[in-house]
Coordinates of C-alpha atoms in Angstrom, one line a residue:
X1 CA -12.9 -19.5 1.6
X2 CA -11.0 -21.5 -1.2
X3 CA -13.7 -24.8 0.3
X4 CA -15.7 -23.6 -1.7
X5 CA -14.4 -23.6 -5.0
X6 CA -12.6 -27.0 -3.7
X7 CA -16.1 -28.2 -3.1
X8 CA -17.8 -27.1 -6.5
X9 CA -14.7 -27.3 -8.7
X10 CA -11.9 -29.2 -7.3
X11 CA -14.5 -32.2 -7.1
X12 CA -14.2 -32.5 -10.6
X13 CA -10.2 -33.0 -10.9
X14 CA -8.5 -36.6 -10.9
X15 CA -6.1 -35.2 -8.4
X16 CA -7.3 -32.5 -5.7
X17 CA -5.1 -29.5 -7.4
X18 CA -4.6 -28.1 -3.8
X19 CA -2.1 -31.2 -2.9
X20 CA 0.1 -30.1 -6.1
X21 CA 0.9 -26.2 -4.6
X22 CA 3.9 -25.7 -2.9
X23 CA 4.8 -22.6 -1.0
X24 CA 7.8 -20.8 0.8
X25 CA 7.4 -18.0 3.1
X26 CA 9.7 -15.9 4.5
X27 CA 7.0 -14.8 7.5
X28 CA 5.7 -16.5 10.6
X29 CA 2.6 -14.2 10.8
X30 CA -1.0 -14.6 9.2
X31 CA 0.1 -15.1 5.2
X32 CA 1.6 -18.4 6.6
X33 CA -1.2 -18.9 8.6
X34 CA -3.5 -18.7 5.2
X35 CA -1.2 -20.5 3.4
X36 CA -1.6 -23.6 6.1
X37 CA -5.4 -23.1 5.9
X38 CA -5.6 -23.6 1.9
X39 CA -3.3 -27.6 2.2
X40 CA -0.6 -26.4 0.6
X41 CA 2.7 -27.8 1.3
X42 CA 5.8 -25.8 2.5
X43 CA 9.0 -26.6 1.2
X44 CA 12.5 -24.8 2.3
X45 CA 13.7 -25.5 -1.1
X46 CA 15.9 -23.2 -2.9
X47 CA 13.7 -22.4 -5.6
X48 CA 11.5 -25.9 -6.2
X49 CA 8.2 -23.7 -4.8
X50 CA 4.9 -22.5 -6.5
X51 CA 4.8 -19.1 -4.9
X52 CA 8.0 -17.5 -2.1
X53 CA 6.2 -14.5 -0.5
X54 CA 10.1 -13.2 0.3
X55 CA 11.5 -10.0 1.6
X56 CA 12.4 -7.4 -0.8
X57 CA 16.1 -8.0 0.0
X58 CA 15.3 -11.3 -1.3
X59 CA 14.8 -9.3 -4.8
X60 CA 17.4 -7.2 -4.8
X61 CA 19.8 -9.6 -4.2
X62 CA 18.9 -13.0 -6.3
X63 CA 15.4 -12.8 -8.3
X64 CA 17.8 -11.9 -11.2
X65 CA 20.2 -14.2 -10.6
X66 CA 17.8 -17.3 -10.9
X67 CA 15.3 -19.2 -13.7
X68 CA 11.8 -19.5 -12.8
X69 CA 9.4 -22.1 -14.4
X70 CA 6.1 -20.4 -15.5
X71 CA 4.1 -21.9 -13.2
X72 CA 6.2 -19.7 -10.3
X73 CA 5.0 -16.2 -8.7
X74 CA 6.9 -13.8 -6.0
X75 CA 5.0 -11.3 -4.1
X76 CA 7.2 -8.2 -5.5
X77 CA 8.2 -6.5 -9.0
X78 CA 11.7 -6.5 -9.5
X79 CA 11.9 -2.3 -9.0
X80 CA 9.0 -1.8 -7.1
X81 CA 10.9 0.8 -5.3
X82 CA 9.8 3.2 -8.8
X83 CA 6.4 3.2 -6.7
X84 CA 7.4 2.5 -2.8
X85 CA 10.2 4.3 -2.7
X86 CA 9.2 7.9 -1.3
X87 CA 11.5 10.4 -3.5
X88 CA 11.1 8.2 -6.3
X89 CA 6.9 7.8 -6.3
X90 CA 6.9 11.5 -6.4
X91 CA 9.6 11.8 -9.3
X92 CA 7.9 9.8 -11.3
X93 CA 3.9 11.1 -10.7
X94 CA 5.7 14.7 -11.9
X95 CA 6.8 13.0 -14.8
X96 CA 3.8 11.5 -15.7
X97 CA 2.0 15.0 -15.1
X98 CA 4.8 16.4 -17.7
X99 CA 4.4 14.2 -20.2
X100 CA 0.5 14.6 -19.8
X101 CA 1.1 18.4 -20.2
X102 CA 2.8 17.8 -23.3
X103 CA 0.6 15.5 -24.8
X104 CA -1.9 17.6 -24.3
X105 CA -4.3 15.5 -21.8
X106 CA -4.7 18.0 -19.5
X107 CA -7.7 16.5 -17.5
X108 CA -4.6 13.3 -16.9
X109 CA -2.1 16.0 -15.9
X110 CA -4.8 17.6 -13.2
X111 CA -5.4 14.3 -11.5
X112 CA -1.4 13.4 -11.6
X113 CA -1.4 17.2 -9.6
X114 CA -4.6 16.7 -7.5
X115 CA -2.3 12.5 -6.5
X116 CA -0.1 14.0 -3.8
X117 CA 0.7 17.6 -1.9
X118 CA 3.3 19.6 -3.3
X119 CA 6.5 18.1 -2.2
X120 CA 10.1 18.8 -2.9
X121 CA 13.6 16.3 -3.5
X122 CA 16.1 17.2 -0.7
X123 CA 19.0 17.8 -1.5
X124 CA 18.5 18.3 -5.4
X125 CA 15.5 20.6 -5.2
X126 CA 16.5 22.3 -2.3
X127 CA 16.5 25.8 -4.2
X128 CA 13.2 25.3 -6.0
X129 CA 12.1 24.3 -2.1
X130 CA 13.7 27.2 -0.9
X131 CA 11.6 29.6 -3.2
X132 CA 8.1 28.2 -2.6
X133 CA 8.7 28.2 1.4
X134 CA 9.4 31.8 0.8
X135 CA 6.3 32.1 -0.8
X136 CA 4.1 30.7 1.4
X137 CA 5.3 32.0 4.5
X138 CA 3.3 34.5 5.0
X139 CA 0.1 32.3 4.8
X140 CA 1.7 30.7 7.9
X141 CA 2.3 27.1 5.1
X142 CA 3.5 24.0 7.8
X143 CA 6.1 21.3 6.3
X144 CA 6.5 18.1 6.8
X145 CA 10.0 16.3 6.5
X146 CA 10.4 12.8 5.8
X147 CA 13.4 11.1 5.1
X148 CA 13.3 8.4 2.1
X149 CA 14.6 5.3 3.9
X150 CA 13.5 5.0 7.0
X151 CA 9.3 3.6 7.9
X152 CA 6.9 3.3 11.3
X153 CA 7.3 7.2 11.2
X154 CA 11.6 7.5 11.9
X155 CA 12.8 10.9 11.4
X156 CA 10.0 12.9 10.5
X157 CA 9.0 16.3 11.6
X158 CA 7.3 19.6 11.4
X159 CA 8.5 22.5 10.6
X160 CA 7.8 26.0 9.9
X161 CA 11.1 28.1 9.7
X162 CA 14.7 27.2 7.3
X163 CA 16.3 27.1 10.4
X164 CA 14.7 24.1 11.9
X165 CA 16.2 22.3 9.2
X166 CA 19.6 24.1 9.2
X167 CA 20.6 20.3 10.5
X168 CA 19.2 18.5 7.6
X169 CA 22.9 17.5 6.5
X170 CA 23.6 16.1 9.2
X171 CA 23.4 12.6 10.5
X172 CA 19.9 13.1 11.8
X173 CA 18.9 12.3 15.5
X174 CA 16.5 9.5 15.6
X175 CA 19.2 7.5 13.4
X176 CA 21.4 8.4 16.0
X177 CA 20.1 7.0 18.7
X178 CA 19.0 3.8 16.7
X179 CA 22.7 3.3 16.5
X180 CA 23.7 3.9 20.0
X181 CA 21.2 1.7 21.1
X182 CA 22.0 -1.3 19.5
X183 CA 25.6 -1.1 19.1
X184 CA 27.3 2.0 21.6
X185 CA 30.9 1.7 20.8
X186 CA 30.0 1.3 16.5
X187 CA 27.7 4.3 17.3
X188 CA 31.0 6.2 18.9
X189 CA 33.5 5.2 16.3
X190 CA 31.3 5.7 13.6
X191 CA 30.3 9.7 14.9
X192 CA 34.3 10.2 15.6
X193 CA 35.1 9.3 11.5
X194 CA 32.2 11.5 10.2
X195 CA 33.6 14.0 12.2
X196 CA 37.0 13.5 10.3
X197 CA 35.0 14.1 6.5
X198 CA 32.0 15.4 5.5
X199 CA 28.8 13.3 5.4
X200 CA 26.6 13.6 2.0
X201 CA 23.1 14.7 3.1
X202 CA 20.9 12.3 3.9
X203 CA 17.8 12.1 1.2
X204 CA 14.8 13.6 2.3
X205 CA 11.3 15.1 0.6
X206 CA 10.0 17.6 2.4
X207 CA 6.0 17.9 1.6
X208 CA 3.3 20.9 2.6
X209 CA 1.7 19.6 5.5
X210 CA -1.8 19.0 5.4
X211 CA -2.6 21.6 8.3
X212 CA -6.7 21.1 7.7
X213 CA -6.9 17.0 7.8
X214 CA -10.7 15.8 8.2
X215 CA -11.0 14.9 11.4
X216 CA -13.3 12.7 13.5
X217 CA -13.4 12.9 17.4
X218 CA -11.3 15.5 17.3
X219 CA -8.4 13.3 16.0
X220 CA -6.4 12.8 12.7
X221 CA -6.8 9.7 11.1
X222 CA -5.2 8.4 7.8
X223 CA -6.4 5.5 5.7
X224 CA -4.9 2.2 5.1
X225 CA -5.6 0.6 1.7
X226 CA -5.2 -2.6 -0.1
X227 CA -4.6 -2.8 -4.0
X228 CA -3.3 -5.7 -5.9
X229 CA -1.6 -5.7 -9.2
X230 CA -1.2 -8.9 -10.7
X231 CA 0.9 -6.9 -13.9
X232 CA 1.5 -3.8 -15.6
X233 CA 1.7 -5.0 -19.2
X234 CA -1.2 -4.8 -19.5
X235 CA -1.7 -3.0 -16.6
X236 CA -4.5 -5.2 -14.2
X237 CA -5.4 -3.6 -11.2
X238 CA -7.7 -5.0 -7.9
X239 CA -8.9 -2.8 -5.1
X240 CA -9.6 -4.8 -2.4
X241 CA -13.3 -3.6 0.1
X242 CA -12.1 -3.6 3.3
X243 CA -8.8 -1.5 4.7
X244 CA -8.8 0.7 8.2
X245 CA -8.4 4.0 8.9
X246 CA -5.6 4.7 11.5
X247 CA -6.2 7.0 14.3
X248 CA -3.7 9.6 16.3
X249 CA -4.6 9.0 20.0
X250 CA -4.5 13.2 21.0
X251 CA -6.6 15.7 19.8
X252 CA -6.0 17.5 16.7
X253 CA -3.7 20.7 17.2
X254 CA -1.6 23.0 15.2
X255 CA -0.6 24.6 18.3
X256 CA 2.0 22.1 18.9
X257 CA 3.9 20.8 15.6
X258 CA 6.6 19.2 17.2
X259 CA 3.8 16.6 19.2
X260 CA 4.4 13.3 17.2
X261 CA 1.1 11.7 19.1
X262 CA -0.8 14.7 17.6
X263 CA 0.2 14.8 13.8
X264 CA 1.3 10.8 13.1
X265 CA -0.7 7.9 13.0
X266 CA 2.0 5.4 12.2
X267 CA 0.7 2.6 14.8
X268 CA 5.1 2.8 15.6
X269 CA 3.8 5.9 17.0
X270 CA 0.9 5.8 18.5
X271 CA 1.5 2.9 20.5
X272 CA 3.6 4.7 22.8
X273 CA 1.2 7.1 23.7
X274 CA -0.6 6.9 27.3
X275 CA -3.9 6.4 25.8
X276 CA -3.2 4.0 23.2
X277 CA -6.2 1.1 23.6
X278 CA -4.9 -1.9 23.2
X279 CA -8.4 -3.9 22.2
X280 CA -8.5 -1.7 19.0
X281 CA -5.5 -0.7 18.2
X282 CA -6.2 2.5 17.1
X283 CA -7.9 1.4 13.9
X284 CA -11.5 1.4 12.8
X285 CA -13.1 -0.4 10.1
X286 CA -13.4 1.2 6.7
X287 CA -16.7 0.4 5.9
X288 CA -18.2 2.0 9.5
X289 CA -15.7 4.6 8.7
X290 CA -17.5 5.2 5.2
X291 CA -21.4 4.6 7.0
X292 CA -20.3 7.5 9.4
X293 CA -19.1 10.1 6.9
X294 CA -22.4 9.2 4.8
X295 CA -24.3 10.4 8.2
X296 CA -22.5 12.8 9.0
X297 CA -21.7 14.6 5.7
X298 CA -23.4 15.5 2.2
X299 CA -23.7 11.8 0.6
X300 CA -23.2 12.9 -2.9
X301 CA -19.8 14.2 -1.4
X302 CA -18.5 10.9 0.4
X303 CA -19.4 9.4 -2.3
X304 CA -17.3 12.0 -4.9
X305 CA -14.2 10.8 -2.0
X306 CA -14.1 7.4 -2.6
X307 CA -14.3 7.4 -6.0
X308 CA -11.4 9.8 -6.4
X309 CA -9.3 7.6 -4.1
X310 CA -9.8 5.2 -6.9
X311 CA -8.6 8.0 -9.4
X312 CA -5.3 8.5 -7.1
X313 CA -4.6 4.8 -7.2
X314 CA -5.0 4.4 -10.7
X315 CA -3.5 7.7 -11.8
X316 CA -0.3 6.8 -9.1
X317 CA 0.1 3.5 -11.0
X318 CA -0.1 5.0 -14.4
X319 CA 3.1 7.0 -13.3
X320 CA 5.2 4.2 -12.8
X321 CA 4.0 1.4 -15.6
X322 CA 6.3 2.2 -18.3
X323 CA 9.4 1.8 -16.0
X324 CA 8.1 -1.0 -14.0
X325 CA 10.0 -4.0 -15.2
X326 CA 7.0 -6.7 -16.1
X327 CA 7.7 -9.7 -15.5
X328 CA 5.1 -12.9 -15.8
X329 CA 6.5 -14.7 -12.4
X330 CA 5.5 -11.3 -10.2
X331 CA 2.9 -9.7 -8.6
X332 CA 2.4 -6.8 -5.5
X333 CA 0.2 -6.1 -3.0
X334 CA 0.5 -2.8 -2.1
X335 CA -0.4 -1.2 1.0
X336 CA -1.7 2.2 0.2
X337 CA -2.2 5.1 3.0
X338 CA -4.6 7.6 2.4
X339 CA -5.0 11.2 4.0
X340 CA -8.4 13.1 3.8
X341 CA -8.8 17.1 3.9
X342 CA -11.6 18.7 5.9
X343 CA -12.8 19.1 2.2
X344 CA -13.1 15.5 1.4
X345 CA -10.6 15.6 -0.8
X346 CA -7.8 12.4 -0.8
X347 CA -4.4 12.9 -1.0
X348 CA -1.6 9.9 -1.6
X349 CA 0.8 9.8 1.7
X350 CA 3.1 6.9 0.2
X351 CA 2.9 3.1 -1.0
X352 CA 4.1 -0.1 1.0
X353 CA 5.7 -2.9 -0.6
X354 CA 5.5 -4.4 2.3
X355 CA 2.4 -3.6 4.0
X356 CA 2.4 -5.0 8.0
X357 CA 0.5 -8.4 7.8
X358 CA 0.9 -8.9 11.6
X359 CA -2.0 -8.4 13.3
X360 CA -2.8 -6.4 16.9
X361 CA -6.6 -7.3 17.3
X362 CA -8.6 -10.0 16.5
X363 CA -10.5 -8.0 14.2
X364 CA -7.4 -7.1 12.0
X365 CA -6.4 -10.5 11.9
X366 CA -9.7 -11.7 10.5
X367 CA -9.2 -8.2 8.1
X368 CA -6.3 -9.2 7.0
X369 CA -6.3 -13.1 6.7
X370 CA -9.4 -12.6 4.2
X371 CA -7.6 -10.0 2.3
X372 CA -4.8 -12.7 2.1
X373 CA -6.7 -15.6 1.0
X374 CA -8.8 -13.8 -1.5
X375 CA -4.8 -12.5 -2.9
X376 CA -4.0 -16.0 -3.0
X377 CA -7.3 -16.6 -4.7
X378 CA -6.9 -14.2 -7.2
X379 CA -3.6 -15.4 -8.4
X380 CA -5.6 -18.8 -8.9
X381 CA -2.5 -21.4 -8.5
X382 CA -5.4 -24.0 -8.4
X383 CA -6.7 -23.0 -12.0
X384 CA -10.2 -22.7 -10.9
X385 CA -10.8 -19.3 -12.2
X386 CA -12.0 -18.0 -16.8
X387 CA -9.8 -15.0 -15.9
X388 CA -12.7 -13.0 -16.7
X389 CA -14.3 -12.1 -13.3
X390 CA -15.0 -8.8 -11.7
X391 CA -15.0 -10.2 -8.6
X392 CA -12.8 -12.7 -6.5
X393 CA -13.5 -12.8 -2.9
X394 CA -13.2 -9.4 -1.0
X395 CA -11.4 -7.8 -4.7
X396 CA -12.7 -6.1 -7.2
X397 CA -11.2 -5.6 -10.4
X398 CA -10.5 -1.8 -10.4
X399 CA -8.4 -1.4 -13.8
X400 CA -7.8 -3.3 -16.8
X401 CA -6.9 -3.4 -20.6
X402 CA -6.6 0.3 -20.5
X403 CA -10.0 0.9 -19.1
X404 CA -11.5 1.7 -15.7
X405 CA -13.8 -1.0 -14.4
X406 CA -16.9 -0.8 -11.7
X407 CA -19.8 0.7 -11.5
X408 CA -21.4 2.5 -14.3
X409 CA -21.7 5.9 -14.4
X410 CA -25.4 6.0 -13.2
X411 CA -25.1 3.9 -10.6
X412 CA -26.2 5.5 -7.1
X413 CA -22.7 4.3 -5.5
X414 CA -19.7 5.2 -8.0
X415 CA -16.9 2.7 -5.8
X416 CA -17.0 -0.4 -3.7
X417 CA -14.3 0.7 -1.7
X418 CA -15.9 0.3 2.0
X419 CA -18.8 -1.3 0.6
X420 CA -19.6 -4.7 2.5
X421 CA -16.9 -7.1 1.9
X422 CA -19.5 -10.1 1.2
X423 CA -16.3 -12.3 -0.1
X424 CA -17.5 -15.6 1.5
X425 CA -21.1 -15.5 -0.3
X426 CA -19.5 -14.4 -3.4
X427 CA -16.8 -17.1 -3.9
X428 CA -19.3 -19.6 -3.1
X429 CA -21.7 -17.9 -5.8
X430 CA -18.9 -17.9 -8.1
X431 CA -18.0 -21.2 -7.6
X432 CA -21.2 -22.4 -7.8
X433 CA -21.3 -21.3 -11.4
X434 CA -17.4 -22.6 -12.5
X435 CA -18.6 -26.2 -11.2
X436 CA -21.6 -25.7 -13.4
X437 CA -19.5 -25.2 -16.2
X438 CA -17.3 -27.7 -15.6
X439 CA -19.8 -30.2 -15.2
X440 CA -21.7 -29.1 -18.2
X441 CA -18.3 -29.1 -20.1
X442 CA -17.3 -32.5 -19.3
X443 CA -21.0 -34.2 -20.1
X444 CA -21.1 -32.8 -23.9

């Protein structure tokens, strides 16, 4: 896609700017494949690149210990764990809603509430835990335990009785048998010295499961969502058109909550199952997921959905910008998943860091190499963009200055999200109209 603002605004450099980018990439999958497309040259130095999309160990461990030169970006905030982290993303959305309260913004504090289901700290709220399970139990309330460092759906499980978690402080199964399957003697030393002294519980939140999810087929599905934030002082947020909604391979039951197949659609999961289909991967599109609900439900309504999805992103972000650490050289894009209630109302599951840019169909390659290259395009190491535009590609600017950006209030559809992702006719529109300018500029 980046031809085309090579062809209308590149022409006009001395030097094609392309040749000058450098890039390091700590991934064989499709952001190196993107990063081959666009010429840029890959270097294994130390720190003589343009842009490293690293590992977030890579952050921990030296971003602090090094001095970048302005032109140089990484692909992660320095404590994006405030947002990614599961524990903390809550912590900090209640705080938000707090402050909100106190402030006196109470329409904020609602939409920090309405961001995520009521969900508890394990071990330190375990009390205030204890006393709402009490409360809802006789409405027959289903929870959902999840602990905060583990992903591809390790470790959590449903439950409806104290007991079932009466094992909570204990070093927890699946992490068991991780151990003893790569290393059985370490597994066997390490379970004869916890034996020997007590193990501090292993962090979990524990959430009210949502026991009435929309479904479609008969099946759960959650959403999978792409927002980029190129910085949070001042806070600049892009929502990006396309995404996929994620799809359990059983039919929807409460009768059975201890069925992973039935109540996760982490494709870790779901890939296991006898009837996972390979040519789709369990996913399906966002925008045929959005054209169905539109036929199959009240318009208006679907309409209301998306646009609050936007409200959870932006309200989610809100909650962490004061204690994200800003920094110039850094960006994210996040990987948001999405659950919908039978009353088409979202509700924020958790954030990615480091959303899965390996691909399992054709289709989600082509997904997510655009997504990708319109990131890259965004970020505008080639200097073709005014910094102005709405619009770059398959992204469109979502937040900015303070102020929510996109379709006016009396427009007939109130969010792109889903809409068709026309990113190759709108670069080459837009950079149709920056070679226009450049060519104008350098005539006067």
């Amino acid at each position: 896609m980046s031809e085309a603002l090579r062809r209308h605004v590149g022409v006009w450099r001395e030097r094609p700017p392309w040749r000058d980018v450098t890039f390091k990439c700590a991934f064989h999958n499709t952001i190196y494949d993107v990063f081959k497309s666009r010429g840029w040259r890959e270097t294994e130095s130390e720190l003589d690149w343009d842009i490293f999309w690293c590992e977030k160990d890579w952050i921990h461990d030296t971003f602090d210990k090094i001095h970048l030169q302005p032109n140089q970006k990484v692909n992660h905030f320095r404590n994006h764990y405030e947002l990614t982290r599961k524990d903390l993303m809550i912590k900090n959305i209640k705080r938000a809603q707090r402050q909100a309260q106190r402030d006196g913004l109470h329409e904020d504090a609602e939409r920090y509430a309405k961001c995520s289901p009521l969900t508890f700290m394990l071990p330190t709220e375990y009390s205030m835990f204890v006393e709402e399970f009490k409360k809802q139990q006789a409405n027959g309330t289903i929870w959902i335990m999840k602990p905060i460092g583990s992903a591809q759906g390790k470790g959590i499980f449903l439950f409806d009785k104290l007991s079932d978690i009466a094992g909570w402080k204990q070093r927890p199964s699946w992490m068991q048998r991780d151990e003893e399957q790569r290393n059985p003697r370490a597994a066997a030393k390490k379970e004869e010295d916890e034996d020997e002294q007590q193990k501090d519980p292993e962090p979990y939140v524990v959430q009210r499961y949502l026991s009435d999810p929309l479904l479609i087929g008969g099946k759960k599905f959650d959403l999978r969502l792409y927002v980029l934030v190129t910085s949070y002082v001042p806070l600049t947020v892009y929502m990006y058109r396309s995404g996929f909604a994620r799809f359990s391979h059983e039919r929807f039951s409460m009768d059975s909550i201890a069925d992973p197949m039935v109540h996760l659609t982490n494709v870790a999961v779901q890939k296991k199952s006898e009837h996972y289909d390979e040519k789709r991967g369990g996913k399906w599109e966002l925008r045929s997921m959005k054209q169905y609900l539109l036929q199959r439900e009240d318009p208006p309504k679907v309409e209301s959905l998306f646009r609050e999805i936007q409200d959870v992103i932006i309200f989610s972000l809100l909650a962490v910008q004061k204690i994200m650490i800003q920094d110039k050289h850094c960006f994210e894009l996040y990987g948001y998943d999405i659950m919908i209630s039978s009353d088409l109302k979202p509700w924020l599951i958790e954030v990615n860091a480091s959303p899965s840019l390996t691909a399992n169909t054709s289709a989600d390659y082509a997904m997510k190499f655009g997504l990708l290259d319109d990131t890259l395009t965004v970020l505008d190491f080639e200097k073709y963009l005014t910094g102005n535009e709405a619009q770059v590609g398959g992204f469109d600017l979502l937040y900015k200055n303070g102020a929510r950006v996109g379709p006016s209030e009396k427009a007939v559809f109130r969010s792109y999200l889903g809409c068709h992702n026309n990113r190759t006719t709108q670069v080459a529109k837009l950079a149709r109209a920056l070679g226009d300018q450049e060519r104008r500029r350098r005539h006067d």
